[in-house]
Amino acid sequence: MTRFSLFFMFLAGFSAYMFAQDVRFQIDVITHMNTANQLLEKDDTFYAATSGGLLIRNADGSEEVYNVKDEIRDHRLSSMAISERNIIALGSTFGNLAFIDRSDNTVLTDQNLLGNEIVDMEMISDTLWVLTTQFVSVYLYSESLQRFQFRES
């Protein structure tokens, strides 16, 4: 048997072994929660919009974290507001908006303000006022769609 034949048999056996292995990829999103840009407290629950995402500390001491792995397009949060419907609106330094419905933890995003740094937000009833460095925008809650919709800047 030649060296080539031995090498080929080794390569074929090794390839069959490698492709038979169960490969699992796990991607972790690691961000820091050091810089809290806005803090809110509602119903004994503490909310922090940070440079690494949203940190929620519940009354029982448990914590929840929302960041880009949870479909929030940008984890550099600059502001937030919470509606009476228990929907959290999150604004980022790049103009991305995310809405988290706490009843089922669904996340919806909006990019109408993309490229405009969101400075602050205020929720009054079913109206969300969003202040950017350039203008003020209005979002209204739609009963039929069950979400906030961009109205005007």
N, CA, C and O atoms as a GROMACS GRO file, in nm:
protein
  612
    1MET      N    1   0.084  -0.117   0.000
    1MET     CA    2   0.000   0.000   0.000
    1MET      C    3   0.089   0.125   0.000
    1MET      O    4   0.190   0.130   0.071
    2THR      N    5   0.052   0.221  -0.078
    2THR     CA    6   0.135   0.340  -0.089
    2THR      C    7   0.097   0.441   0.018
    2THR      O    8  -0.008   0.432   0.082
    3ARG      N    9   0.184   0.536   0.036
    3ARG     CA   10   0.157   0.643   0.133
    3ARG      C   11   0.032   0.721   0.094
    3ARG      O   12  -0.046   0.761   0.180
    4PHE      N   13   0.013   0.742  -0.036
    4PHE     CA   14  -0.105   0.815  -0.082
    4PHE      C   15  -0.234   0.741  -0.044
    4PHE      O   16  -0.330   0.804   0.000
    5SER      N   17  -0.234   0.609  -0.060
    5SER     CA   18  -0.353   0.530  -0.025
    5SER      C   19  -0.381   0.538   0.124
    5SER      O   20  -0.496   0.552   0.164
    6LEU      N   21  -0.277   0.528   0.206
    6LEU     CA   22  -0.295   0.540   0.352
    6LEU      C   23  -0.346   0.679   0.389
    6LEU      O   24  -0.437   0.692   0.471
    7PHE      N   25  -0.288   0.781   0.329
    7PHE     CA   26  -0.332   0.918   0.357
    7PHE      C   27  -0.478   0.938   0.316
    7PHE      O   28  -0.555   1.000   0.390
    8PHE      N   29  -0.515   0.887   0.199
    8PHE     CA   30  -0.653   0.901   0.151
    8PHE      C   31  -0.750   0.829   0.244
    8PHE      O   32  -0.858   0.881   0.272
    9MET      N   33  -0.714   0.710   0.291
    9MET     CA   34  -0.802   0.635   0.382
    9MET      C   35  -0.817   0.709   0.516
    9MET      O   36  -0.925   0.716   0.573
   10PHE      N   37  -0.705   0.765   0.564
   10PHE     CA   38  -0.710   0.843   0.688
   10PHE      C   39  -0.798   0.966   0.671
   10PHE      O   40  -0.882   0.995   0.757
   11LEU      N   41  -0.780   1.038   0.561
   11LEU     CA   42  -0.859   1.157   0.534
   11LEU      C   43  -1.007   1.124   0.522
   11LEU      O   44  -1.091   1.197   0.575
   12ALA      N   45  -1.042   1.016   0.452
   12ALA     CA   46  -1.182   0.976   0.436
   12ALA      C   47  -1.243   0.938   0.571
   12ALA      O   48  -1.356   0.975   0.601
   13GLY      N   49  -1.169   0.864   0.652
   13GLY     CA   50  -1.220   0.826   0.784
   13GLY      C   51  -1.236   0.945   0.876
   13GLY      O   52  -1.335   0.955   0.948
   14PHE      N   53  -1.138   1.036   0.875
   14PHE     CA   54  -1.144   1.155   0.958
   14PHE      C   55  -1.261   1.245   0.916
   14PHE      O   56  -1.330   1.299   1.002
   15SER      N   57  -1.281   1.260   0.786
   15SER     CA   58  -1.393   1.343   0.736
   15SER      C   59  -1.527   1.285   0.777
   15SER      O   60  -1.616   1.359   0.818
   16ALA      N   61  -1.542   1.155   0.768
   16ALA     CA   62  -1.668   1.092   0.809
   16ALA      C   63  -1.692   1.112   0.957
   16ALA      O   64  -1.805   1.134   1.000
   17TYR      N   65  -1.586   1.105   1.037
   17TYR     CA   66  -1.598   1.126   1.182
   17TYR      C   67  -1.638   1.270   1.212
   17TYR      O   68  -1.724   1.293   1.297
   18MET      N   69  -1.577   1.367   1.146
   18MET     CA   70  -1.606   1.508   1.171
   18MET      C   71  -1.748   1.546   1.134
   18MET      O   72  -1.813   1.622   1.206
   19PHE      N   73  -1.797   1.494   1.021
   19PHE     CA   74  -1.932   1.531   0.979
   19PHE      C   75  -2.038   1.461   1.062
   19PHE      O   76  -2.154   1.502   1.059
   20ALA      N   77  -2.002   1.358   1.135
   20ALA     CA   78  -2.098   1.287   1.218
   20ALA      C   79  -2.115   1.354   1.354
   20ALA      O   80  -2.205   1.317   1.429
   21GLN      N   81  -2.030   1.451   1.387
   21GLN     CA   82  -2.036   1.517   1.516
   21GLN      C   83  -2.152   1.616   1.520
   21GLN      O   84  -2.184   1.681   1.420
   22ASP      N   85  -2.214   1.625   1.636
   22ASP     CA   86  -2.322   1.720   1.658
   22ASP      C   87  -2.259   1.856   1.689
   22ASP      O   88  -2.194   1.872   1.792
   23VAL      N   89  -2.278   1.952   1.601
   23VAL     CA   90  -2.219   2.083   1.618
   23VAL      C   91  -2.327   2.179   1.665
   23VAL      O   92  -2.434   2.190   1.605
   24ARG      N   93  -2.298   2.249   1.774
   24ARG     CA   94  -2.393   2.347   1.827
   24ARG      C   95  -2.321   2.480   1.842
   24ARG      O   96  -2.217   2.490   1.907
   25PHE      N   97  -2.379   2.578   1.782
   25PHE     CA   98  -2.323   2.711   1.792
   25PHE      C   99  -2.408   2.791   1.890
   25PHE      O  100  -2.531   2.787   1.883
   26GLN      N  101  -2.344   2.861   1.978
   26GLN     CA  102  -2.415   2.947   2.072
   26GLN      C  103  -2.349   3.084   2.067
   26GLN      O  104  -2.228   3.098   2.086
   27ILE      N  105  -2.430   3.183   2.041
   27ILE     CA  106  -2.379   3.319   2.034
   27ILE      C  107  -2.436   3.395   2.152
   27ILE      O  108  -2.558   3.408   2.166
   28ASP      N  109  -2.350   3.445   2.236
   28ASP     CA  110  -2.392   3.524   2.350
   28ASP      C  111  -2.372   3.671   2.318
   28ASP      O  112  -2.271   3.709   2.260
   29VAL      N  113  -2.468   3.752   2.356
   29VAL     CA  114  -2.456   3.895   2.342
   29VAL      C  115  -2.409   3.950   2.475
   29VAL      O  116  -2.480   3.942   2.575
   30ILE      N  117  -2.290   4.004   2.476
   30ILE     CA  118  -2.233   4.054   2.601
   30ILE      C  119  -2.223   4.205   2.589
   30ILE      O  120  -2.148   4.258   2.507
   31THR      N  121  -2.298   4.273   2.671
   31THR     CA  122  -2.293   4.418   2.676
   31THR      C  123  -2.280   4.459   2.821
   31THR      O  124  -2.311   4.381   2.911
   32HIS      N  125  -2.234   4.579   2.844
   32HIS     CA  126  -2.224   4.625   2.983
   32HIS      C  127  -2.344   4.712   3.015
   32HIS      O  128  -2.398   4.781   2.929
   33MET      N  129  -2.384   4.707   3.138
   33MET     CA  130  -2.498   4.785   3.184
   33MET      C  131  -2.452   4.898   3.276
   33MET      O  132  -2.523   4.936   3.369
   34ASN      N  133  -2.333   4.951   3.250
   34ASN     CA  134  -2.272   5.046   3.342
   34ASN      C  135  -2.335   5.185   3.338
   34ASN      O  136  -2.350   5.248   3.443
   35THR      N  137  -2.371   5.233   3.221
   35THR     CA  138  -2.420   5.370   3.208
   35THR      C  139  -2.572   5.370   3.198
   35THR      O  140  -2.628   5.333   3.095
   36ALA      N  141  -2.637   5.412   3.303
   36ALA     CA  142  -2.784   5.421   3.303
   36ALA      C  143  -2.822   5.562   3.260
   36ALA      O  144  -2.793   5.659   3.330
   37ASN      N  145  -2.887   5.573   3.145
   37ASN     CA  146  -2.926   5.704   3.093
   37ASN      C  147  -3.060   5.750   3.146
   37ASN      O  148  -3.087   5.870   3.152
   38GLN      N  149  -3.146   5.654   3.186
   38GLN     CA  150  -3.274   5.691   3.245
   38GLN      C  151  -3.319   5.580   3.338
   38GLN      O  152  -3.303   5.462   3.309
   39LEU      N  153  -3.375   5.621   3.451
   39LEU     CA  154  -3.426   5.527   3.551
   39LEU      C  155  -3.572   5.558   3.578
   39LEU      O  156  -3.611   5.674   3.591
   40LEU      N  157  -3.653   5.453   3.586
   40LEU     CA  158  -3.795   5.469   3.618
   40LEU      C  159  -3.835   5.363   3.719
   40LEU      O  160  -3.777   5.255   3.725
   41GLU      N  161  -3.936   5.396   3.800
   41GLU     CA  162  -3.994   5.300   3.893
   41GLU      C  163  -4.144   5.303   3.875
   41GLU      O  164  -4.206   5.409   3.876
   42LYS      N  165  -4.202   5.184   3.859
   42LYS     CA  166  -4.348   5.175   3.844
   42LYS      C  167  -4.394   5.044   3.907
   42LYS      O  168  -4.343   4.937   3.875
   43ASP      N  169  -4.490   5.053   3.997
   43ASP     CA  170  -4.548   4.936   4.063
   43ASP      C  171  -4.442   4.845   4.124
   43ASP      O  172  -4.445   4.724   4.105
   44ASP      N  173  -4.348   4.903   4.198
   44ASP     CA  174  -4.240   4.831   4.266
   44ASP      C  175  -4.147   4.758   4.170
   44ASP      O  176  -4.076   4.666   4.211
   45THR      N  177  -4.145   4.799   4.044
   45THR     CA  178  -4.052   4.744   3.946
   45THR      C  179  -3.961   4.857   3.900
   45THR      O  180  -4.008   4.968   3.871
   46PHE      N  181  -3.833   4.829   3.894
   46PHE     CA  182  -3.731   4.927   3.862
   46PHE      C  183  -3.683   4.904   3.719
   46PHE      O  184  -3.647   4.792   3.683
   47TYR      N  185  -3.682   5.009   3.637
   47TYR     CA  186  -3.642   5.002   3.496
   47TYR      C  187  -3.520   5.092   3.475
   47TYR      O  188  -3.517   5.206   3.522
   48ALA      N  189  -3.419   5.040   3.403
   48ALA     CA  190  -3.300   5.120   3.373
   48ALA      C  191  -3.269   5.108   3.224
   48ALA      O  192  -3.240   4.999   3.174
   49ALA      N  193  -3.274   5.221   3.154
   49ALA     CA  194  -3.232   5.226   3.013
   49ALA      C  195  -3.083   5.254   3.015
   49ALA      O  196  -3.040   5.363   3.054
   50THR      N  197  -3.003   5.156   2.972
   50THR     CA  198  -2.858   5.167   2.984
   50THR      C  199  -2.791   5.163   2.847
   50THR      O  200  -2.856   5.147   2.744
   51SER      N  201  -2.661   5.179   2.849
   51SER     CA  202  -2.584   5.171   2.725
   51SER      C  203  -2.571   5.028   2.676
   51SER      O  204  -2.516   5.004   2.569
   52GLY      N  205  -2.620   4.932   2.753
   52GLY     CA  206  -2.615   4.791   2.714
   52GLY      C  207  -2.750   4.728   2.694
   52GLY      O  208  -2.758   4.609   2.665
   53GLY      N  209  -2.858   4.805   2.707
   53GLY     CA  210  -2.992   4.752   2.691
   53GLY      C  211  -3.082   4.794   2.806
   53GLY      O  212  -3.050   4.885   2.882
   54LEU      N  213  -3.194   4.725   2.818
   54LEU     CA  214  -3.291   4.755   2.923
   54LEU      C  215  -3.274   4.654   3.036
   54LEU      O  216  -3.273   4.533   3.013
   55LEU      N  217  -3.260   4.704   3.157
   55LEU     CA  218  -3.251   4.621   3.275
   55LEU      C  219  -3.377   4.642   3.358
   55LEU      O  220  -3.410   4.756   3.391
   56ILE      N  221  -3.446   4.534   3.391
   56ILE     CA  222  -3.567   4.541   3.473
   56ILE      C  223  -3.543   4.460   3.600
   56ILE      O  224  -3.506   4.343   3.593
   57ARG      N  225  -3.565   4.522   3.713
   57ARG     CA  226  -3.556   4.452   3.841
   57ARG      C  227  -3.697   4.449   3.901
   57ARG      O  228  -3.752   4.552   3.940
   58ASN      N  229  -3.753   4.328   3.906
   58ASN     CA  230  -3.890   4.310   3.955
   58ASN      C  231  -3.895   4.318   4.107
   58ASN      O  232  -3.792   4.312   4.174
   59ALA      N  233  -4.017   4.331   4.160
   59ALA     CA  234  -4.036   4.345   4.304
   59ALA      C  235  -3.985   4.223   4.381
   59ALA      O  236  -3.942   4.237   4.496
   60ASP      N  237  -3.988   4.105   4.320
   60ASP     CA  238  -3.940   3.984   4.388
   60ASP      C  239  -3.788   3.968   4.382
   60ASP      O  240  -3.735   3.869   4.433
   61GLY      N  241  -3.718   4.063   4.320
   61GLY     CA  242  -3.572   4.058   4.312
   61GLY      C  243  -3.518   3.997   4.184
   61GLY      O  244  -3.398   4.002   4.159
   62SER      N  245  -3.606   3.939   4.104
   62SER     CA  246  -3.559   3.880   3.977
   62SER      C  247  -3.528   3.991   3.877
   62SER      O  248  -3.583   4.101   3.885
   63GLU      N  249  -3.439   3.961   3.784
   63GLU     CA  250  -3.398   4.059   3.684
   63GLU      C  251  -3.424   4.009   3.544
   63GLU      O  252  -3.418   3.889   3.517
   64GLU      N  253  -3.455   4.102   3.455
   64GLU     CA  254  -3.472   4.074   3.313
   64GLU      C  255  -3.385   4.171   3.235
   64GLU      O  256  -3.370   4.287   3.274
   65VAL      N  257  -3.329   4.124   3.126
   65VAL     CA  258  -3.246   4.208   3.040
   65VAL      C  259  -3.297   4.196   2.897
   65VAL      O  260  -3.321   4.086   2.848
   66TYR      N  261  -3.313   4.310   2.832
   66TYR     CA  262  -3.350   4.314   2.690
   66TYR      C  263  -3.240   4.388   2.616
   66TYR      O  264  -3.201   4.499   2.655
   67ASN      N  265  -3.188   4.326   2.509
   67ASN     CA  266  -3.088   4.391   2.425
   67ASN      C  267  -3.105   4.343   2.282
   67ASN      O  268  -3.213   4.295   2.246
   68VAL      N  269  -3.002   4.355   2.200
   68VAL     CA  270  -3.016   4.323   2.058
   68VAL      C  271  -3.055   4.178   2.032
   68VAL      O  272  -3.116   4.149   1.929
   69LYS      N  273  -3.024   4.087   2.121
   69LYS     CA  274  -3.064   3.947   2.100
   69LYS      C  275  -3.214   3.929   2.117
   69LYS      O  276  -3.269   3.827   2.075
   70ASP      N  277  -3.281   4.026   2.177
   70ASP     CA  278  -3.426   4.021   2.196
   70ASP      C  279  -3.500   4.104   2.093
   70ASP      O  280  -3.614   4.144   2.115
   71GLU      N  281  -3.437   4.129   1.980
   71GLU     CA  282  -3.493   4.199   1.866
   71GLU      C  283  -3.499   4.351   1.881
   71GLU      O  284  -3.561   4.420   1.800
   72ILE      N  285  -3.435   4.403   1.984
   72ILE     CA  286  -3.419   4.548   1.992
   72ILE      C  287  -3.305   4.584   1.898
   72ILE      O  288  -3.196   4.528   1.910
   73ARG      N  289  -3.327   4.674   1.804
   73ARG     CA  290  -3.227   4.700   1.700
   73ARG      C  291  -3.101   4.769   1.750
   73ARG      O  292  -2.997   4.764   1.685
   74ASP      N  293  -3.110   4.833   1.864
   74ASP     CA  294  -2.996   4.907   1.915
   74ASP      C  295  -2.999   4.900   2.067
   74ASP      O  296  -3.100   4.933   2.129
   75HIS      N  297  -2.890   4.858   2.128
   75HIS     CA  298  -2.889   4.846   2.274
   75HIS      C  299  -2.839   4.971   2.345
   75HIS      O  300  -2.839   4.975   2.468
   76ARG      N  301  -2.798   5.073   2.272
   76ARG     CA  302  -2.753   5.197   2.335
   76ARG      C  303  -2.874   5.286   2.362
   76ARG      O  304  -2.904   5.378   2.285
   77LEU      N  305  -2.941   5.257   2.470
   77LEU     CA  306  -3.066   5.327   2.502
   77LEU      C  307  -3.038   5.461   2.567
   77LEU      O  308  -2.952   5.473   2.655
   78SER      N  309  -3.113   5.562   2.523
   78SER     CA  310  -3.097   5.696   2.578
   78SER      C  311  -3.218   5.739   2.658
   78SER      O  312  -3.207   5.828   2.743
   79SER      N  313  -3.334   5.678   2.634
   79SER     CA  314  -3.455   5.719   2.705
   79SER      C  315  -3.560   5.610   2.699
   79SER      O  316  -3.550   5.516   2.620
   80MET      N  317  -3.660   5.624   2.784
   80MET     CA  318  -3.771   5.528   2.784
   80MET      C  319  -3.894   5.592   2.847
   80MET      O  320  -3.886   5.693   2.917
   81ALA      N  321  -4.008   5.529   2.819
   81ALA     CA  322  -4.135   5.570   2.878
   81ALA      C  323  -4.222   5.444   2.889
   81ALA      O  324  -4.207   5.350   2.811
   82ILE      N  325  -4.312   5.444   2.987
   82ILE     CA  326  -4.399   5.328   3.009
   82ILE      C  327  -4.544   5.374   3.002
   82ILE      O  328  -4.583   5.469   3.071
   83SER      N  329  -4.624   5.307   2.920
   83SER     CA  330  -4.764   5.346   2.903
   83SER      C  331  -4.851   5.281   3.010
   83SER      O  332  -4.809   5.191   3.083
   84GLU      N  333  -4.974   5.330   3.017
   84GLU     CA  334  -5.073   5.271   3.108
   84GLU      C  335  -5.108   5.129   3.067
   84GLU      O  336  -5.158   5.051   3.148
   85ARG      N  337  -5.083   5.094   2.942
   85ARG     CA  338  -5.108   4.959   2.890
   85ARG      C  339  -4.991   4.865   2.918
   85ARG      O  340  -4.990   4.751   2.872
   86ASN      N  341  -4.892   4.914   2.993
   86ASN     CA  342  -4.772   4.839   3.030
   86ASN      C  343  -4.687   4.806   2.908
   86ASN      O  344  -4.633   4.696   2.897
   87ILE      N  345  -4.676   4.901   2.818
   87ILE     CA  346  -4.587   4.892   2.703
   87ILE      C  347  -4.470   4.985   2.729
   87ILE      O  348  -4.488   5.103   2.758
   88ILE      N  349  -4.349   4.931   2.717
   88ILE     CA  350  -4.228   5.009   2.740
   88ILE      C  351  -4.178   5.059   2.605
   88ILE      O  352  -4.154   4.980   2.513
   89ALA      N  353  -4.162   5.189   2.592
   89ALA     CA  354  -4.104   5.249   2.472
   89ALA      C  355  -3.959   5.281   2.502
   89ALA      O  356  -3.928   5.346   2.602
   90LEU      N  357  -3.869   5.236   2.414
   90LEU     CA  358  -3.726   5.257   2.432
   90LEU      C  359  -3.670   5.336   2.315
   90LEU      O  360  -3.696   5.302   2.199
   91GLY      N  361  -3.595   5.440   2.342
   91GLY     CA  362  -3.531   5.520   2.238
   91GLY      C  363  -3.381   5.508   2.247
   91GLY      O  364  -3.324   5.498   2.356
   92SER      N  365  -3.315   5.507   2.130
   92SER     CA  366  -3.170   5.489   2.129
   92SER      C  367  -3.099   5.614   2.077
   92SER      O  368  -3.161   5.706   2.024
   93THR      N  369  -2.969   5.612   2.094
   93THR     CA  370  -2.888   5.725   2.048
   93THR      C  371  -2.883   5.734   1.897
   93THR      O  372  -2.846   5.839   1.843
   94PHE      N  373  -2.920   5.627   1.826
   94PHE     CA  374  -2.920   5.628   1.679
   94PHE      C  375  -3.059   5.647   1.620
   94PHE      O  376  -3.075   5.639   1.498
   95GLY      N  377  -3.160   5.671   1.703
   95GLY     CA  378  -3.294   5.697   1.654
   95GLY      C  379  -3.383   5.575   1.640
   95GLY      O  380  -3.493   5.585   1.587
   96ASN      N  381  -3.338   5.461   1.686
   96ASN     CA  382  -3.423   5.342   1.684
   96ASN      C  383  -3.521   5.344   1.801
   96ASN      O  384  -3.485   5.381   1.912
   97LEU      N  385  -3.643   5.304   1.773
   97LEU     CA  386  -3.744   5.290   1.879
   97LEU      C  387  -3.781   5.143   1.891
   97LEU      O  388  -3.791   5.072   1.791
   98ALA      N  389  -3.802   5.099   2.012
   98ALA     CA  390  -3.850   4.963   2.037
   98ALA      C  391  -3.964   4.972   2.136
   98ALA      O  392  -3.962   5.053   2.229
   99PHE      N  393  -4.064   4.887   2.117
   99PHE     CA  394  -4.178   4.881   2.206
   99PHE      C  395  -4.189   4.739   2.260
   99PHE      O  396  -4.201   4.644   2.183
  100ILE      N  397  -4.184   4.726   2.391
  100ILE     CA  398  -4.196   4.594   2.455
  100ILE      C  399  -4.330   4.588   2.524
  100ILE      O  400  -4.357   4.665   2.616
  101ASP      N  401  -4.415   4.497   2.480
  101ASP     CA  402  -4.545   4.475   2.544
  101ASP      C  403  -4.523   4.376   2.658
  101ASP      O  404  -4.495   4.258   2.634
  102ARG      N  405  -4.536   4.423   2.781
  102ARG     CA  406  -4.507   4.340   2.897
  102ARG      C  407  -4.610   4.229   2.918
  102ARG      O  408  -4.584   4.136   2.994
  103SER      N  409  -4.726   4.236   2.854
  103SER     CA  410  -4.826   4.131   2.871
  103SER      C  411  -4.781   4.000   2.808
  103SER      O  412  -4.812   3.892   2.859
  104ASP      N  413  -4.707   4.008   2.697
  104ASP     CA  414  -4.657   3.887   2.631
  104ASP      C  415  -4.510   3.897   2.590
  104ASP      O  416  -4.458   3.808   2.523
  105ASN      N  417  -4.443   4.005   2.632
  105ASN     CA  418  -4.300   4.030   2.604
  105ASN      C  419  -4.266   4.034   2.456
  105ASN      O  420  -4.154   4.002   2.418
  106THR      N  421  -4.361   4.072   2.371
  106THR     CA  422  -4.330   4.090   2.230
  106THR      C  423  -4.257   4.222   2.210
  106THR      O  424  -4.280   4.319   2.283
  107VAL      N  425  -4.169   4.224   2.112
  107VAL     CA  426  -4.091   4.344   2.083
  107VAL      C  427  -4.123   4.388   1.940
  107VAL      O  428  -4.112   4.310   1.846
  108LEU      N  429  -4.164   4.514   1.926
  108LEU     CA  430  -4.185   4.575   1.794
  108LEU      C  431  -4.087   4.690   1.781
  108LEU      O  432  -4.058   4.759   1.879
  109THR      N  433  -4.037   4.711   1.660
  109THR     CA  434  -3.941   4.820   1.640
  109THR      C  435  -3.995   4.920   1.538
  109THR      O  436  -4.082   4.888   1.456
  110ASP      N  437  -3.940   5.040   1.545
  110ASP     CA  438  -3.980   5.147   1.454
  110ASP      C  439  -3.852   5.225   1.418
  110ASP      O  440  -3.772   5.258   1.505
  111GLN      N  441  -3.835   5.253   1.288
  111GLN     CA  442  -3.716   5.324   1.244
  111GLN      C  443  -3.748   5.455   1.173
  111GLN      O  444  -3.669   5.502   1.091
  112ASN      N  445  -3.861   5.515   1.204
  112ASN     CA  446  -3.897   5.643   1.142
  112ASN      C  447  -3.802   5.755   1.183
  112ASN      O  448  -3.789   5.853   1.110
  113LEU      N  449  -3.736   5.742   1.296
  113LEU     CA  450  -3.648   5.848   1.344
  113LEU      C  451  -3.500   5.812   1.330
  113LEU      O  452  -3.415   5.876   1.390
  114LEU      N  453  -3.471   5.710   1.251
  114LEU     CA  454  -3.334   5.661   1.236
  114LEU      C  455  -3.240   5.773   1.193
  114LEU      O  456  -3.268   5.849   1.100
  115GLY      N  457  -3.128   5.783   1.262
  115GLY     CA  458  -3.030   5.886   1.234
  115GLY      C  459  -3.046   6.011   1.318
  115GLY      O  460  -2.964   6.102   1.311
  116ASN      N  461  -3.152   6.016   1.399
  116ASN     CA  462  -3.176   6.131   1.487
  116ASN      C  463  -3.170   6.082   1.631
  116ASN      O  464  -3.251   6.001   1.673
  117GLU      N  465  -3.073   6.132   1.706
  117GLU     CA  466  -3.056   6.090   1.844
  117GLU      C  467  -3.180   6.123   1.927
  117GLU      O  468  -3.225   6.238   1.931
  118ILE      N  469  -3.235   6.022   1.991
  118ILE     CA  470  -3.351   6.043   2.078
  118ILE      C  471  -3.300   6.087   2.214
  118ILE      O  472  -3.220   6.018   2.277
  119VAL      N  473  -3.348   6.202   2.259
  119VAL     CA  474  -3.301   6.263   2.382
  119VAL      C  475  -3.392   6.230   2.500
  119VAL      O  476  -3.344   6.201   2.609
  120ASP      N  477  -3.524   6.233   2.476
  120ASP     CA  478  -3.618   6.208   2.586
  120ASP      C  479  -3.752   6.164   2.528
  120ASP      O  480  -3.780   6.184   2.410
  121MET      N  481  -3.833   6.104   2.614
  121MET     CA  482  -3.968   6.061   2.575
  121MET      C  483  -4.063   6.088   2.691
  121MET      O  484  -4.025   6.087   2.808
  122GLU      N  485  -4.188   6.113   2.655
  122GLU     CA  486  -4.293   6.130   2.755
  122GLU      C  487  -4.418   6.061   2.706
  122GLU      O  488  -4.461   6.081   2.592
  123MET      N  489  -4.478   5.981   2.792
  123MET     CA  490  -4.601   5.908   2.759
  123MET      C  491  -4.716   5.974   2.834
  123MET      O  492  -4.716   5.978   2.958
  124ILE      N  493  -4.812   6.025   2.760
  124ILE     CA  494  -4.932   6.085   2.819
  124ILE      C  495  -5.051   6.013   2.760
  124ILE      O  496  -5.083   6.029   2.642
  125SER      N  497  -5.118   5.933   2.843
  125SER     CA  498  -5.230   5.850   2.800
  125SER      C  499  -5.185   5.760   2.685
  125SER      O  500  -5.094   5.680   2.704
  126ASP      N  501  -5.247   5.770   2.568
  126ASP     CA  502  -5.211   5.687   2.453
  126ASP      C  503  -5.126   5.762   2.351
  126ASP      O  504  -5.123   5.726   2.233
  127THR      N  505  -5.057   5.866   2.397
  127THR     CA  506  -4.971   5.946   2.310
  127THR      C  507  -4.828   5.941   2.360
  127THR      O  508  -4.802   5.965   2.478
  128LEU      N  509  -4.736   5.910   2.270
  128LEU     CA  510  -4.594   5.909   2.303
  128LEU      C  511  -4.528   6.028   2.234
  128LEU      O  512  -4.533   6.040   2.111
  129TRP      N  513  -4.467   6.115   2.311
  129TRP     CA  514  -4.393   6.230   2.260
  129TRP      C  515  -4.245   6.194   2.262
  129TRP      O  516  -4.192   6.156   2.367
  130VAL      N  517  -4.180   6.207   2.148
  130VAL     CA  518  -4.039   6.170   2.137
  130VAL      C  519  -3.959   6.294   2.098
  130VAL      O  520  -3.984   6.355   1.994
  131LEU      N  521  -3.863   6.330   2.182
  131LEU     CA  522  -3.778   6.446   2.158
  131LEU      C  523  -3.644   6.398   2.102
  131LEU      O  524  -3.575   6.318   2.165
  132THR      N  525  -3.608   6.447   1.984
  132THR     CA  526  -3.476   6.420   1.926
  132THR      C  527  -3.395   6.550   1.934
  132THR      O  528  -3.444   6.652   1.981
  133THR      N  529  -3.272   6.544   1.887
  133THR     CA  530  -3.190   6.666   1.886
  133THR      C  531  -3.239   6.766   1.782
  133THR      O  532  -3.198   6.882   1.787
  134GLN      N  533  -3.325   6.723   1.687
  134GLN     CA  534  -3.372   6.810   1.579
  134GLN      C  535  -3.518   6.851   1.588
  134GLN      O  536  -3.555   6.960   1.546
  135PHE      N  537  -3.603   6.764   1.643
  135PHE     CA  538  -3.748   6.788   1.639
  135PHE      C  539  -3.820   6.702   1.743
  135PHE      O  540  -3.758   6.622   1.814
  136VAL      N  541  -3.952   6.721   1.750
  136VAL     CA  542  -4.038   6.640   1.837
  136VAL      C  543  -4.130   6.558   1.748
  136VAL      O  544  -4.187   6.610   1.652
  137SER      N  545  -4.144   6.430   1.780
  137SER     CA  546  -4.232   6.341   1.704
  137SER      C  547  -4.344   6.287   1.793
  137SER      O  548  -4.330   6.281   1.916
  138VAL      N  549  -4.454   6.248   1.728
  138VAL     CA  550  -4.571   6.200   1.800
  138VAL      C  551  -4.605   6.059   1.753
  138VAL      O  552  -4.609   6.033   1.633
  139TYR      N  553  -4.630   5.972   1.847
  139TYR     CA  554  -4.678   5.836   1.821
  139TYR      C  555  -4.809   5.819   1.896
  139TYR      O  556  -4.820   5.856   2.013
  140LEU      N  557  -4.909   5.764   1.827
  140LEU     CA  558  -5.040   5.740   1.889
  140LEU      C  559  -5.066   5.590   1.895
  140LEU      O  560  -5.028   5.516   1.804
  141TYR      N  561  -5.132   5.547   2.003
  141TYR     CA  562  -5.165   5.405   2.015
  141TYR      C  563  -5.288   5.374   1.930
  141TYR      O  564  -5.390   5.443   1.940
  142SER      N  565  -5.278   5.270   1.848
  142SER     CA  566  -5.388   5.228   1.762
  142SER      C  567  -5.457   5.108   1.826
  142SER      O  568  -5.396   5.003   1.845
  143GLU      N  569  -5.584   5.124   1.858
  143GLU     CA  570  -5.661   5.012   1.916
  143GLU      C  571  -5.672   4.896   1.819
  143GLU      O  572  -5.664   4.780   1.858
  144SER      N  573  -5.692   4.927   1.692
  144SER     CA  574  -5.711   4.821   1.593
  144SER      C  575  -5.583   4.740   1.569
  144SER      O  576  -5.588   4.619   1.549
  145LEU      N  577  -5.467   4.808   1.570
  145LEU     CA  578  -5.340   4.740   1.547
  145LEU      C  579  -5.273   4.692   1.676
  145LEU      O  580  -5.180   4.612   1.673
  146GLN      N  581  -5.321   4.744   1.789
  146GLN     CA  582  -5.266   4.710   1.920
  146GLN      C  583  -5.117   4.747   1.932
  146GLN      O  584  -5.037   4.671   1.986
  147ARG      N  585  -5.082   4.866   1.880
  147ARG     CA  586  -4.943   4.913   1.889
  147ARG      C  587  -4.940   5.063   1.866
  147ARG      O  588  -5.038   5.124   1.823
  148PHE      N  589  -4.825   5.122   1.895
  148PHE     CA  590  -4.805   5.265   1.871
  148PHE      C  591  -4.767   5.286   1.725
  148PHE      O  592  -4.692   5.208   1.666
  149GLN      N  593  -4.821   5.394   1.667
  149GLN     CA  594  -4.794   5.428   1.527
  149GLN      C  595  -4.740   5.570   1.517
  149GLN      O  596  -4.784   5.661   1.588
  150PHE      N  597  -4.644   5.586   1.429
  150PHE     CA  598  -4.586   5.718   1.402
  150PHE      C  599  -4.692   5.807   1.337
  150PHE      O  600  -4.762   5.764   1.244
  151ARG      N  601  -4.705   5.931   1.386
  151ARG     CA  602  -4.803   6.024   1.330
  151ARG      C  603  -4.735   6.141   1.259
  151ARG      O  604  -4.762   6.166   1.142
  152GLU      N  605  -4.647   6.210   1.328
  152GLU     CA  606  -4.584   6.325   1.265
  152GLU      C  607  -4.463   6.373   1.345
  152GLU      O  608  -4.447   6.341   1.462
  153SER      N  609  -4.379   6.451   1.276
  153SER     CA  610  -4.264   6.515   1.341
  153SER      C  611  -4.276   6.665   1.326
  153SER      O  612  -4.190   6.739   1.373
   0.00000   0.00000   0.00000
